[in-house]
Protein backbone atom coordinates (compact mmCIF):
# COMPACT_ATOMS: atom_id res chain seq x y z
CA UNK A 1 0.00 0.00 0.00
CA UNK A 2 2.13 2.85 -1.23
CA UNK A 3 1.53 6.45 -2.14
CA UNK A 4 -1.49 6.85 0.11
CA UNK A 5 0.00 9.17 2.68
CA UNK A 6 2.97 11.44 2.34
CA UNK A 7 5.71 11.57 4.91
CA UNK A 8 5.90 14.72 7.01
CA UNK A 9 2.40 15.96 6.25
CA UNK A 10 1.23 16.74 9.76
CA UNK A 11 -1.11 14.02 10.97
CA UNK A 12 -2.67 12.47 7.87
CA UNK A 13 -5.19 9.68 8.33
CA UNK A 14 -3.68 6.22 8.39
CA UNK A 15 -5.25 3.64 6.09
CA UNK A 16 -4.31 0.62 8.21
CA UNK A 17 -6.58 -1.67 10.14
CA UNK A 18 -6.22 -3.79 13.25
CA UNK A 19 -6.43 -7.09 11.38
CA UNK A 20 -4.56 -8.12 8.27
CA UNK A 21 -4.86 -10.92 5.79
CA UNK A 22 -1.32 -12.28 5.81
CA UNK A 23 -1.24 -13.27 2.17
CA UNK A 24 -0.90 -11.98 -1.39
CA UNK A 25 -3.10 -11.79 -4.47
CA UNK A 26 -0.99 -14.44 -6.11
CA UNK A 27 -1.64 -16.82 -3.20
CA UNK A 28 -5.36 -16.15 -3.37
CA UNK A 29 -5.30 -16.83 -7.10
CA UNK A 30 -3.21 -19.94 -6.53
CA UNK A 31 -5.85 -21.13 -4.02
CA UNK A 32 -8.67 -20.39 -6.49
CA UNK A 33 -6.80 -22.28 -9.24
CA UNK A 34 -6.29 -25.25 -6.94
CA UNK A 35 -10.07 -25.49 -6.60
CA UNK A 36 -10.36 -26.08 -10.35
CA UNK A 37 -7.40 -28.47 -10.61
CA UNK A 38 -7.76 -32.21 -10.60
CA UNK A 39 -6.02 -33.68 -7.54
CA UNK A 40 -5.35 -37.40 -7.65
CA UNK A 41 -5.10 -39.54 -4.51
CA UNK A 42 -1.37 -39.56 -4.98
CA UNK A 43 -1.30 -35.72 -5.15
CA UNK A 44 -3.28 -35.63 -1.90
CA UNK A 45 -0.90 -38.10 -0.26
CA UNK A 46 1.97 -35.87 -1.44
CA UNK A 47 0.51 -32.74 0.21
CA UNK A 48 -0.02 -34.66 3.43
CA UNK A 49 3.51 -36.01 3.31
CA UNK A 50 4.91 -32.54 2.77
CA UNK A 51 2.96 -31.20 5.75
CA UNK A 52 4.08 -34.15 7.90
CA UNK A 53 7.69 -33.36 7.07
CA UNK A 54 7.38 -29.64 7.75
CA UNK A 55 5.64 -30.25 11.06
CA UNK A 56 8.08 -32.87 12.37
CA UNK A 57 11.20 -30.97 13.45
CA UNK A 58 13.62 -32.88 15.64
CA UNK A 59 12.43 -30.82 18.63
CA UNK A 60 8.93 -32.30 18.39
CA UNK A 61 8.49 -35.72 16.76
CA UNK A 62 4.77 -36.08 17.63
CA UNK A 63 2.61 -37.21 14.70
CA UNK A 64 0.80 -34.60 12.65
CA UNK A 65 -2.83 -34.33 11.61
CA UNK A 66 -3.64 -31.65 9.02
CA UNK A 67 -7.34 -30.85 9.23
CA UNK A 68 -10.08 -28.42 8.30
CA UNK A 69 -9.52 -26.21 11.36
CA UNK A 70 -8.47 -26.32 15.00
CA UNK A 71 -12.03 -27.02 16.11
CA UNK A 72 -12.13 -30.16 13.95
CA UNK A 73 -9.02 -31.56 15.62
CA UNK A 74 -10.14 -30.58 19.12
CA UNK A 75 -13.54 -32.18 18.58
CA UNK A 76 -11.88 -35.37 17.25
CA UNK A 77 -9.56 -35.48 20.25
CA UNK A 78 -12.49 -35.15 22.67
CA UNK A 79 -14.40 -37.88 20.80
CA UNK A 80 -11.47 -40.25 21.11
CA UNK A 81 -10.66 -39.40 24.74
CA UNK A 82 -14.31 -39.93 25.61
CA UNK A 83 -13.96 -38.49 29.11
CA UNK A 84 -16.74 -39.46 31.56
CA UNK A 85 -19.74 -37.15 31.51
CA UNK A 86 -19.40 -34.26 33.98
CA UNK A 87 -15.58 -34.35 33.95
CA UNK A 88 -13.97 -30.95 34.38
CA UNK A 89 -11.72 -29.23 31.86
CA UNK A 90 -9.75 -26.27 33.21
CA UNK A 91 -9.46 -23.63 30.47
CA UNK A 92 -7.54 -20.38 30.40
CA UNK A 93 -10.44 -17.96 30.59
CA UNK A 94 -10.14 -16.28 27.20
CA UNK A 95 -10.82 -18.16 24.02
CA UNK A 96 -13.27 -18.17 21.15
CA UNK A 97 -16.71 -19.30 22.25
CA UNK A 98 -16.67 -22.39 20.04
CA UNK A 99 -13.82 -23.95 22.05
CA UNK A 100 -15.85 -23.95 25.26
CA UNK A 101 -18.97 -24.98 23.31
CA UNK A 102 -17.05 -28.02 22.09
CA UNK A 103 -16.11 -28.97 25.65
CA UNK A 104 -19.75 -28.65 26.65
CA UNK A 105 -20.91 -30.54 23.57
CA UNK A 106 -18.93 -33.51 24.88
CA UNK A 107 -20.83 -33.20 28.18
CA UNK A 108 -17.82 -31.91 30.05
CA UNK A 109 -17.71 -29.00 32.43
CA UNK A 110 -15.72 -25.86 31.58
CA UNK A 111 -13.74 -24.49 34.52
CA UNK A 112 -12.16 -21.15 33.57
CA UNK A 113 -8.91 -20.05 35.17
CA UNK A 114 -7.95 -16.38 35.27
CA UNK A 115 -4.85 -15.06 33.50
CA UNK A 116 -2.29 -12.34 34.05
CA UNK A 117 -2.72 -9.44 31.61
CA UNK A 118 1.04 -8.74 31.44
CA UNK A 119 2.27 -12.27 30.80
CA UNK A 120 -0.97 -13.93 29.65
CA UNK A 121 0.08 -16.87 31.82
CA UNK A 122 -2.68 -18.66 33.72
CA UNK A 123 -2.90 -18.01 37.44
CA UNK A 124 -1.11 -21.17 38.51
CA UNK A 125 -1.96 -20.87 42.20
CA UNK A 126 -5.64 -20.73 41.27
CA UNK A 127 -5.28 -23.50 38.70
CA UNK A 128 -3.78 -25.77 41.33
CA UNK A 129 -6.78 -25.18 43.56
CA UNK A 130 -9.24 -25.78 40.71
CA UNK A 131 -8.05 -29.35 40.24
CA UNK A 132 -10.58 -31.78 41.69
CA UNK A 133 -11.21 -35.50 41.46
CA UNK A 134 -13.24 -34.80 38.32
CA UNK A 135 -10.60 -32.79 36.48
CA UNK A 136 -9.41 -34.55 33.36
CA UNK A 137 -7.68 -31.90 31.27
CA UNK A 138 -6.13 -28.43 31.13
CA UNK A 139 -6.54 -26.34 27.99
CA UNK A 140 -4.20 -23.37 27.70
CA UNK A 141 -4.32 -20.88 24.84
CA UNK A 142 -1.35 -18.78 23.75
CA UNK A 143 -3.19 -15.57 22.88
CA UNK A 144 -2.31 -12.79 20.47
CA UNK A 145 0.91 -14.48 19.34
CA UNK A 146 2.29 -14.41 22.89
CA UNK A 147 3.75 -17.76 23.97
CA UNK A 148 3.20 -18.57 27.61
CA UNK A 149 5.39 -20.59 29.92
CA UNK A 150 4.24 -24.22 29.66
CA UNK A 151 6.53 -25.61 32.40
CA UNK A 152 4.23 -25.03 35.41
CA UNK A 153 1.19 -26.22 33.45
CA UNK A 154 2.95 -29.42 32.38
CA UNK A 155 4.25 -29.99 35.91
CA UNK A 156 0.77 -29.63 37.40
CA UNK A 157 -0.70 -31.91 34.75
CA UNK A 158 1.94 -34.52 35.42
CA UNK A 159 1.37 -34.32 39.17
CA UNK A 160 -2.35 -35.03 38.78
CA UNK A 161 -2.24 -37.13 35.62
CA UNK A 162 -4.16 -34.61 33.51
CA UNK A 163 -4.28 -34.24 29.76
CA UNK A 164 -2.72 -31.02 28.37
CA UNK A 165 -4.33 -29.33 25.37
CA UNK A 166 -2.14 -26.56 23.99
CA UNK A 167 -4.13 -24.14 21.84
CA UNK A 168 -1.56 -22.50 19.55
CA UNK A 169 -4.23 -21.19 17.12
CA UNK A 170 -2.87 -17.65 17.45
CA UNK A 171 0.84 -18.29 17.67
CA UNK A 172 2.10 -19.99 14.52
CA UNK A 173 5.69 -18.83 14.18
CA UNK A 174 7.25 -21.33 11.82
CA UNK A 175 8.61 -24.76 12.46
CA UNK A 176 11.10 -24.12 15.22
CA UNK A 177 8.20 -23.98 17.71
CA UNK A 178 5.40 -26.40 16.97
CA UNK A 179 4.12 -26.65 20.51
CA UNK A 180 5.57 -28.48 23.49
CA UNK A 181 6.14 -32.17 22.67
CA UNK A 182 4.95 -33.06 26.17
CA UNK A 183 1.47 -31.58 25.53
CA UNK A 184 -1.07 -34.24 24.62
CA UNK A 185 -2.25 -32.21 21.68
CA UNK A 186 -1.12 -28.91 20.17
CA UNK A 187 -3.39 -27.08 17.76
CA UNK A 188 -2.49 -24.52 15.08
CA UNK A 189 -4.94 -22.53 12.96
CA UNK A 190 -4.57 -21.11 9.46
CA UNK A 191 -7.88 -19.26 9.33
CA UNK A 192 -8.19 -16.04 7.39
CA UNK A 193 -6.67 -13.59 9.89
CA UNK A 194 -3.91 -15.89 11.14
CA UNK A 195 -0.22 -15.67 10.23
CA UNK A 196 0.55 -17.61 7.03
CA UNK A 197 -3.12 -18.10 6.34
CA UNK A 198 -4.24 -20.74 3.88
CA UNK A 199 -7.79 -19.33 4.08
CA UNK A 200 -8.72 -22.15 6.43
CA UNK A 201 -6.99 -25.24 7.68
CA UNK A 202 -5.48 -26.40 10.91
CA UNK A 203 -2.71 -28.69 12.13
CA UNK A 204 -2.73 -30.85 15.24
CA UNK A 205 0.19 -32.65 16.81
CA UNK A 206 -0.81 -35.54 19.01
CA UNK A 207 1.56 -37.06 21.57
CA UNK A 208 0.08 -40.52 22.04
CA UNK A 209 0.39 -42.60 18.88
CA UNK A 210 -2.67 -44.71 19.75
CA UNK A 211 -4.84 -41.64 20.25
CA UNK A 212 -3.46 -40.23 17.01
CA UNK A 213 -4.31 -43.38 15.08
CA UNK A 214 -7.84 -43.43 16.44
CA UNK A 215 -8.27 -39.76 15.54
CA UNK A 216 -6.95 -40.46 12.06
CA UNK A 217 -9.34 -43.39 11.59
CA UNK A 218 -12.33 -41.31 12.74
CA UNK A 219 -11.18 -38.39 10.57
CA UNK A 220 -11.10 -40.66 7.53
CA UNK A 221 -14.80 -41.38 8.03
CA UNK A 222 -15.64 -37.68 7.63
CA UNK A 223 -16.81 -36.44 4.24
CA UNK A 224 -14.15 -34.49 2.34
CA UNK A 225 -14.70 -30.74 2.01
CA UNK A 226 -15.60 -30.15 -1.63
CA UNK A 227 -13.41 -27.86 -3.69
CA UNK A 228 -16.47 -25.68 -4.27
CA UNK A 229 -16.87 -25.16 -0.49
CA UNK A 230 -13.28 -23.97 -0.34
CA UNK A 231 -13.69 -21.89 -3.49
CA UNK A 232 -16.69 -20.10 -1.97
CA UNK A 233 -14.43 -18.92 0.86
CA UNK A 234 -11.69 -17.79 -1.51
CA UNK A 235 -14.18 -15.81 -3.58
CA UNK A 236 -15.36 -14.08 -0.43
CA UNK A 237 -11.82 -13.29 0.67
CA UNK A 238 -10.58 -11.77 -2.62
CA UNK A 239 -12.65 -8.56 -2.22
CA UNK A 240 -11.83 -8.45 1.49
CA UNK A 241 -8.14 -8.74 0.77
CA UNK A 242 -8.44 -5.91 -1.77
CA UNK A 243 -10.28 -3.69 0.68
CA UNK A 244 -7.68 -4.25 3.37
CA UNK A 245 -4.49 -4.25 1.36
CA UNK A 246 -4.73 -3.08 -2.23
CA UNK A 247 -4.48 0.61 -3.03
CA UNK A 248 -6.75 2.60 -3.50
CA UNK A 249 -9.34 0.53 -1.58
CA UNK A 250 -7.99 1.10 1.96
CA UNK A 251 -7.95 4.85 1.27
CA UNK A 252 -11.51 4.69 -0.04
CA UNK A 253 -12.62 2.81 3.06
CA UNK A 254 -10.84 5.38 5.19
CA UNK A 255 -12.62 8.22 3.32
CA UNK A 256 -15.99 6.58 3.88
CA UNK A 257 -15.08 6.25 7.56
CA UNK A 258 -14.37 9.98 7.67
CA UNK A 259 -17.82 10.55 6.18
CA UNK A 260 -19.34 8.52 8.98
CA UNK A 261 -19.78 5.17 7.22
CA UNK A 262 -17.80 2.43 8.94
CA UNK A 263 -17.80 -0.97 7.24
CA UNK A 264 -15.66 -2.75 9.79
CA UNK A 265 -18.39 -4.77 11.47
CA UNK A 266 -19.65 -5.90 8.06
CA UNK A 267 -16.14 -6.90 6.96
CA UNK A 268 -15.42 -8.74 10.15
CA UNK A 269 -18.68 -10.67 9.97
CA UNK A 270 -17.50 -11.88 6.53
CA UNK A 271 -14.32 -13.20 8.09
CA UNK A 272 -16.13 -15.50 10.50
CA UNK A 273 -16.02 -19.21 9.68
CA UNK A 274 -18.94 -21.57 10.36
CA UNK A 275 -21.35 -19.00 11.80
CA UNK A 276 -24.01 -21.66 12.45
CA UNK A 277 -24.24 -25.45 12.88
CA UNK A 278 -20.68 -25.50 14.11
CA UNK A 279 -20.44 -29.21 14.92
CA UNK A 280 -21.85 -30.27 11.58
CA UNK A 281 -19.64 -27.82 9.69
CA UNK A 282 -16.35 -28.79 11.31
CA UNK A 283 -16.73 -32.56 10.75
CA UNK A 284 -15.11 -32.59 7.33
CA UNK A 285 -11.72 -33.61 6.01
CA UNK A 286 -9.92 -30.77 4.24
CA UNK A 287 -10.24 -30.65 0.46
CA UNK A 288 -7.15 -31.49 -1.58
CA UNK A 289 -7.19 -27.88 -2.76
CA UNK A 290 -6.92 -26.65 0.84
CA UNK A 291 -4.16 -29.17 1.63
CA UNK A 292 -2.22 -28.08 -1.43
CA UNK A 293 -2.48 -24.43 -0.35
CA UNK A 294 -1.42 -25.25 3.21
CA UNK A 295 1.57 -27.20 1.90
CA UNK A 296 2.60 -24.41 -0.47
CA UNK A 297 2.15 -21.49 1.96
CA UNK A 298 3.83 -23.30 4.81
CA UNK A 299 6.74 -24.48 2.69
CA UNK A 300 7.23 -20.83 1.71
CA UNK A 301 7.22 -19.65 5.33
CA UNK A 302 9.87 -16.98 5.78
CA UNK A 303 11.00 -16.25 9.36
CA UNK A 304 12.12 -12.79 8.20
CA UNK A 305 8.48 -11.89 7.69
CA UNK A 306 7.72 -12.63 11.31
CA UNK A 307 10.82 -10.72 12.38
CA UNK A 308 9.56 -7.63 10.54
CA UNK A 309 6.22 -7.91 12.35
CA UNK A 310 8.00 -8.24 15.69
CA UNK A 311 10.44 -5.40 15.09
CA UNK A 312 7.71 -3.01 13.95
CA UNK A 313 5.50 -3.87 16.91
CA UNK A 314 8.42 -3.51 19.33
CA UNK A 315 9.31 -0.19 17.74
CA UNK A 316 5.74 1.04 18.19
CA UNK A 317 5.70 -0.30 21.73
CA UNK A 318 8.91 1.54 22.59
CA UNK A 319 7.35 4.82 21.42
CA UNK A 320 4.12 4.46 23.38
CA UNK A 321 3.40 6.44 26.54
CA UNK A 322 3.87 4.30 29.66
CA UNK A 323 0.30 5.14 30.70
CA UNK A 324 -1.04 3.02 27.84
CA UNK A 325 -1.27 -0.61 28.95
CA UNK A 326 -0.27 -3.10 26.29
CA UNK A 327 -1.38 -6.70 26.77
CA UNK A 328 1.20 -9.47 27.17
CA UNK A 329 4.34 -7.31 27.20
CA UNK A 330 5.93 -9.57 29.80
CA UNK A 331 5.19 -12.86 28.09
CA UNK A 332 8.13 -15.18 27.51
CA UNK A 333 8.00 -14.97 23.73
CA UNK A 334 5.98 -12.47 21.72
CA UNK A 335 5.23 -12.82 18.02
CA UNK A 336 2.78 -9.88 18.13
CA UNK A 337 -0.02 -11.52 16.16
CA UNK A 338 -2.23 -8.57 17.19
CA UNK A 339 -1.55 -5.39 19.13
CA UNK A 340 -4.08 -5.28 21.98
CA UNK A 341 -4.09 -2.44 24.52
CA UNK A 342 -6.33 -2.11 27.55
CA UNK A 343 -7.88 1.28 28.29
CA UNK A 344 -10.36 2.61 30.79
CA UNK A 345 -12.93 3.78 28.23
CA UNK A 346 -12.38 1.81 25.04
CA UNK A 347 -15.11 3.47 22.94
CA UNK A 348 -13.89 6.93 23.86
CA UNK A 349 -10.27 5.96 23.21
CA UNK A 350 -11.25 4.66 19.76
CA UNK A 351 -13.27 7.81 19.01
CA UNK A 352 -10.30 10.02 19.97
CA UNK A 353 -7.92 7.95 17.83
CA UNK A 354 -10.43 8.11 14.95
CA UNK A 355 -10.60 11.90 15.35
CA UNK A 356 -6.86 11.89 14.77
CA UNK A 357 -7.02 9.50 11.82
CA UNK A 358 -6.11 6.18 13.46
CA UNK A 359 -8.44 3.24 12.97
CA UNK A 360 -8.35 1.11 16.13
CA UNK A 361 -11.01 -1.51 16.71
CA UNK A 362 -12.62 -3.55 19.49
CA UNK A 363 -14.18 -6.39 17.52
CA UNK A 364 -11.11 -7.67 15.68
CA UNK A 365 -11.35 -11.18 17.14
CA UNK A 366 -14.00 -13.59 18.37
CA UNK A 367 -12.18 -13.93 21.66
CA UNK A 368 -14.29 -13.67 24.76
CA UNK A 369 -13.86 -14.41 28.43
CA UNK A 370 -15.33 -17.64 29.73
CA UNK A 371 -17.95 -17.39 32.42
CA UNK A 372 -17.80 -20.23 34.94
CA UNK A 373 -20.38 -22.79 34.01
CA UNK A 374 -22.83 -22.95 36.96
CA UNK A 375 -20.74 -20.65 39.19
CA UNK A 376 -22.76 -21.60 42.22
CA UNK A 377 -22.58 -25.32 41.56
CA UNK A 378 -19.60 -26.69 43.46
CA UNK A 379 -16.76 -28.29 41.57
CA UNK A 380 -16.01 -32.00 41.93
CA UNK A 381 -14.83 -33.50 45.23
CA UNK A 382 -11.41 -32.32 46.44
CA UNK A 383 -8.34 -34.39 45.74
CA UNK A 384 -7.33 -36.87 48.42
CA UNK A 385 -5.43 -35.04 51.13
CA UNK A 386 -7.07 -31.69 50.33
CA UNK A 387 -10.43 -32.32 52.00
CA UNK A 388 -9.58 -29.96 54.84
CA UNK A 389 -9.03 -27.01 52.46
CA UNK A 390 -11.79 -24.44 52.31
CA UNK A 391 -13.51 -24.84 48.89
CA UNK A 392 -13.08 -21.90 46.50
CA UNK A 393 -15.95 -19.43 46.55
CA UNK A 394 -17.58 -18.41 43.23
CA UNK A 395 -15.86 -15.02 43.72
CA UNK A 396 -12.44 -16.65 43.99
CA UNK A 397 -13.09 -18.75 40.91
CA UNK A 398 -14.34 -15.88 38.76
CA UNK A 399 -11.91 -14.76 35.98
CA UNK A 400 -12.09 -11.04 36.76
CA UNK A 401 -8.84 -10.11 35.01
CA UNK A 402 -9.91 -11.82 31.80
CA UNK A 403 -13.28 -10.09 31.95
CA UNK A 404 -11.49 -6.79 32.45
CA UNK A 405 -9.21 -7.47 29.49
CA UNK A 406 -12.03 -8.37 27.12
CA UNK A 407 -14.28 -5.51 28.18
CA UNK A 408 -11.51 -2.94 27.77
CA UNK A 409 -9.40 -4.23 24.95
CA UNK A 410 -8.72 -2.20 21.81
CA UNK A 411 -6.71 -3.53 18.87
CA UNK A 412 -4.27 -1.06 17.35
CA UNK A 413 -3.66 -1.03 13.57
CA UNK A 414 -0.03 -2.05 13.93
CA UNK A 415 1.54 -4.71 11.74
CA UNK A 416 4.36 -5.47 9.33
CA UNK A 417 2.77 -3.44 6.53
CA UNK A 418 2.78 -0.12 8.42
CA UNK A 419 5.85 2.00 7.57
CA UNK A 420 8.05 3.09 10.47
CA UNK A 421 7.26 6.78 10.13
CA UNK A 422 3.55 6.00 10.41
CA UNK A 423 4.22 3.87 13.50
CA UNK A 424 5.94 6.91 15.01
CA UNK A 425 3.02 9.06 14.05
CA UNK A 426 0.54 6.61 15.53
CA UNK A 427 2.53 6.49 18.76
CA UNK A 428 2.45 10.32 18.89
CA UNK A 429 -1.30 10.19 18.34
CA UNK A 430 -1.56 7.75 21.26
CA UNK A 431 0.45 10.11 23.49
CA UNK A 432 -1.81 13.03 22.58
CA UNK A 433 -4.97 10.99 23.08
CA UNK A 434 -3.79 9.77 26.49
CA UNK A 435 -3.01 13.37 27.49
CA UNK A 436 -6.37 14.64 26.32
CA UNK A 437 -8.13 11.81 28.16
CA UNK A 438 -6.13 12.66 31.27
CA UNK A 439 -7.21 16.26 30.83
CA UNK A 440 -10.91 15.43 30.96
CA UNK A 441 -10.68 13.06 33.87
CA UNK A 442 -11.55 15.74 36.42
CA UNK A 443 -13.76 18.29 34.73
CA UNK A 444 -14.29 17.48 31.08
CA UNK A 445 -16.75 15.41 29.09
CA UNK A 446 -16.13 12.65 26.55
CA UNK A 447 -17.20 14.97 23.74
CA UNK A 448 -14.64 17.49 24.88
CA UNK A 449 -11.86 14.91 24.60
CA UNK A 450 -12.90 14.01 21.04
CA UNK A 451 -13.21 17.68 20.07
CA UNK A 452 -9.76 18.40 21.56
CA UNK A 453 -8.28 15.63 19.41
CA UNK A 454 -10.00 16.99 16.31
CA UNK A 455 -8.74 20.49 17.04
CA UNK A 456 -5.19 19.31 17.60
CA UNK A 457 -5.30 17.42 14.32
CA UNK A 458 -6.65 20.38 12.38
CA UNK A 459 -3.91 22.66 13.72
CA UNK A 460 -1.01 20.44 12.82
C1 LIG B 1 -7.46 -19.05 20.58
C2 LIG B 1 -8.17 -19.74 19.47
N1 LIG B 1 -8.50 -21.03 19.60
C3 LIG B 1 -9.12 -21.70 18.63
C4 LIG B 1 -9.47 -21.08 17.44
C5 LIG B 1 -10.19 -21.87 16.39
O1 LIG B 1 -9.42 -22.03 15.24
P1 LIG B 1 -10.10 -22.55 13.90
O2 LIG B 1 -10.82 -21.41 13.29
O3 LIG B 1 -8.95 -23.04 13.08
O4 LIG B 1 -11.02 -23.65 14.31
C6 LIG B 1 -9.14 -19.76 17.23
C7 LIG B 1 -9.49 -19.10 15.96
O5 LIG B 1 -9.98 -18.04 15.84
C8 LIG B 1 -8.49 -19.04 18.28
O6 LIG B 1 -8.15 -17.76 18.13
PDB file of C-alpha atoms in Angstrom, residues 91-97 99-100 110-117 120 139-144 167 170 327 342 365-371 399-407 409 411:
ATOM      1  CA  UNK A  91      -9.462 -23.631  30.470  1.00  0.00           C
ATOM      2  CA  UNK A  92      -7.536 -20.384  30.399  1.00  0.00           C
ATOM      3  CA  UNK A  93     -10.438 -17.962  30.590  1.00  0.00           C
ATOM      4  CA  UNK A  94     -10.141 -16.283  27.198  1.00  0.00           C
ATOM      5  CA  UNK A  95     -10.822 -18.161  24.018  1.00  0.00           C
ATOM      6  CA  UNK A  96     -13.272 -18.166  21.146  1.00  0.00           C
ATOM      7  CA  UNK A  97     -16.713 -19.296  22.246  1.00  0.00           C
ATOM      8  CA  UNK A  99     -13.819 -23.946  22.046  1.00  0.00           C
ATOM      9  CA  UNK A 100     -15.855 -23.950  25.261  1.00  0.00           C
ATOM     10  CA  UNK A 110     -15.718 -25.859  31.576  1.00  0.00           C
ATOM     11  CA  UNK A 111     -13.744 -24.485  34.521  1.00  0.00           C
ATOM     12  CA  UNK A 112     -12.157 -21.148  33.568  1.00  0.00           C
ATOM     13  CA  UNK A 113      -8.910 -20.050  35.170  1.00  0.00           C
ATOM     14  CA  UNK A 114      -7.953 -16.385  35.272  1.00  0.00           C
ATOM     15  CA  UNK A 115      -4.855 -15.055  33.504  1.00  0.00           C
ATOM     16  CA  UNK A 116      -2.294 -12.338  34.052  1.00  0.00           C
ATOM     17  CA  UNK A 117      -2.715  -9.440  31.606  1.00  0.00           C
ATOM     18  CA  UNK A 120      -0.974 -13.926  29.646  1.00  0.00           C
ATOM     19  CA  UNK A 139      -6.545 -26.340  27.991  1.00  0.00           C
ATOM     20  CA  UNK A 140      -4.204 -23.371  27.700  1.00  0.00           C
ATOM     21  CA  UNK A 141      -4.325 -20.877  24.839  1.00  0.00           C
ATOM     22  CA  UNK A 142      -1.354 -18.777  23.748  1.00  0.00           C
ATOM     23  CA  UNK A 143      -3.193 -15.575  22.885  1.00  0.00           C
ATOM     24  CA  UNK A 144      -2.305 -12.786  20.470  1.00  0.00           C
ATOM     25  CA  UNK A 167      -4.126 -24.136  21.836  1.00  0.00           C
ATOM     26  CA  UNK A 170      -2.871 -17.652  17.449  1.00  0.00           C
ATOM     27  CA  UNK A 327      -1.379  -6.702  26.766  1.00  0.00           C
ATOM     28  CA  UNK A 342      -6.335  -2.110  27.549  1.00  0.00           C
ATOM     29  CA  UNK A 365     -11.347 -11.178  17.138  1.00  0.00           C
ATOM     30  CA  UNK A 366     -13.997 -13.587  18.368  1.00  0.00           C
ATOM     31  CA  UNK A 367     -12.175 -13.926  21.665  1.00  0.00           C
ATOM     32  CA  UNK A 368     -14.285 -13.672  24.756  1.00  0.00           C
ATOM     33  CA  UNK A 369     -13.864 -14.414  28.426  1.00  0.00           C
ATOM     34  CA  UNK A 370     -15.328 -17.638  29.730  1.00  0.00           C
ATOM     35  CA  UNK A 371     -17.954 -17.389  32.423  1.00  0.00           C
ATOM     36  CA  UNK A 399     -11.912 -14.764  35.979  1.00  0.00           C
ATOM     37  CA  UNK A 400     -12.091 -11.037  36.755  1.00  0.00           C
ATOM     38  CA  UNK A 401      -8.837 -10.109  35.014  1.00  0.00           C
ATOM     39  CA  UNK A 402      -9.908 -11.816  31.800  1.00  0.00           C
ATOM     40  CA  UNK A 403     -13.285 -10.092  31.948  1.00  0.00           C
ATOM     41  CA  UNK A 404     -11.491  -6.792  32.454  1.00  0.00           C
ATOM     42  CA  UNK A 405      -9.209  -7.469  29.492  1.00  0.00           C
ATOM     43  CA  UNK A 406     -12.031  -8.369  27.122  1.00  0.00           C
ATOM     44  CA  UNK A 407     -14.282  -5.513  28.182  1.00  0.00           C
ATOM     45  CA  UNK A 409      -9.396  -4.232  24.953  1.00  0.00           C
ATOM     46  CA  UNK A 411      -6.713  -3.531  18.868  1.00  0.00           C
TER      47      UNK A 411
END
